[in-house]
């Protein structure tokens, strides 16, 4: 249906336009309410006895690229009810149109709120300016804060974790309501006292899921002694695997002896491999010099300054976690090696010829790969030394040792068998860690105490000691349905919002935006 445009269509419903004036940037609209009988806000009695009127100003949504300034006529009425304490009252327009004392209409306030949520203070203010919305930076922040939802339901089950304001620099704390799957509060740091103070104010909390380590465990114990603590399952899984990797690293020297590859003959390497080998030698030299500095008592910070290496690298070297070893590079020839060996033994030593025959078998590598292999074979025969050993890394050995035997290649399974036969302590460590994973998966909390007793005398003792220190929470992690995994998801969301704020994220605004944006 074709409808004639009425001026009253541009102002909130229930108002009539009296007149308008337009200038370059602004439209001023004078409006009034049409209702005859107005209810007294005190007693609800309808009144039509007009006392006086005055003009009130409010900003409204922009129109055709111009700001809109509303001038609203407000009438005062006399209340006739005998028992009413009010004699005179001003008419009201409803909170969804224009709240009492508001300087913006509700529909404009709504837009301002969402701009603030989406863009934060200053970026939102400059964008609002372009949209001809007359709001300042401060106003935006105020609206976002005022409208920030404060959850009223009692908190029962929460997850608590830290997040980085700036990595390795400044951290905050996020608390999530695990039942309703939403963040509840952001705390300005990750100090135990801060978490403690907040937790004390929420005695309804009965279950707290938290990461292992950090002060959260103690904070909960002090402020909510009745609450059950649940260690984070995912971190437990990761830490357990990590403990086994550390055990393998500690045993690397023995493993090298077992595999019998303590020396490498650079003569036997191809050109590319020699480059790798030189890099390896360089790394070993660096490690040695860092270790020497550290042994002389120099702090990591100074070593970093002196050598120019990252502090993290130095820390890893000092902890003995960066003892990598030289490995000739993986080759596409791997599956064809036995066939090549047989050809070589038969006297077919022309690499181009070998390559063509390989290609007809489906080999997709270049002729150079085969030529390099032939060169190495020739050199090996010339030097008449032991052939090159392929040394897997600690990480690879840890992975191979925890992979099912059926999934291993023949070469890998020979290596792993050798390690397993000669290093029973490593096999034991693997079984202990597998046992821990199984406990978590099968939820058999009763096995925890015997597990700790057994694990304490193995290569993963330090992990077991950590678990023992936190036993009730780990037990809860095994048996409880709640986990802190959700908090991790909320932290991802938080990082996104924080990044949008161009590093100007202030705590309360970040919180208002995170919680308001759901
Ligand atoms: Zn009244």
PDB file of C-alpha atoms and ligand atoms in Angstrom, residues 39-47 78-89, ligand 1:
ATOM      1  CA  UNK A  39      -1.196   8.417  34.685  1.00  0.00           C
ATOM      2  CA  UNK A  40       0.435   9.798  37.832  1.00  0.00           C
ATOM      3  CA  UNK A  41       3.792   7.968  38.369  1.00  0.00           C
ATOM      4  CA  UNK A  42       3.020   7.798  42.086  1.00  0.00           C
ATOM      5  CA  UNK A  43      -0.520   6.443  42.373  1.00  0.00           C
ATOM      6  CA  UNK A  44      -1.437   5.642  38.769  1.00  0.00           C
ATOM      7  CA  UNK A  45      -4.570   7.826  38.735  1.00  0.00           C
ATOM      8  CA  UNK A  46      -5.281   9.326  35.309  1.00  0.00           C
ATOM      9  CA  UNK A  47      -5.229  13.089  35.121  1.00  0.00           C
ATOM     10  CA  UNK A  78      -1.991  17.932  38.693  1.00  0.00           C
ATOM     11  CA  UNK A  79      -2.806  14.693  40.534  1.00  0.00           C
ATOM     12  CA  UNK A  80      -6.287  14.763  42.083  1.00  0.00           C
ATOM     13  CA  UNK A  81      -6.103  11.566  44.113  1.00  0.00           C
ATOM     14  CA  UNK A  82      -6.750  12.394  47.746  1.00  0.00           C
ATOM     15  CA  UNK A  83      -4.170  10.073  49.240  1.00  0.00           C
ATOM     16  CA  UNK A  84      -1.373  10.703  46.672  1.00  0.00           C
ATOM     17  CA  UNK A  85       1.777  12.345  47.966  1.00  0.00           C
ATOM     18  CA  UNK A  86       2.384  13.989  44.574  1.00  0.00           C
ATOM     19  CA  UNK A  87       0.472  17.055  43.628  1.00  0.00           C
ATOM     20  CA  UNK A  88       2.170  17.824  40.346  1.00  0.00           C
ATOM     21  CA  UNK A  89       3.907  15.428  37.995  1.00  0.00           C
TER      22      UNK A  89
HETATM   23 ZN1  LIG B   1      -0.925  10.650  42.142  1.00  0.00          ZN
END
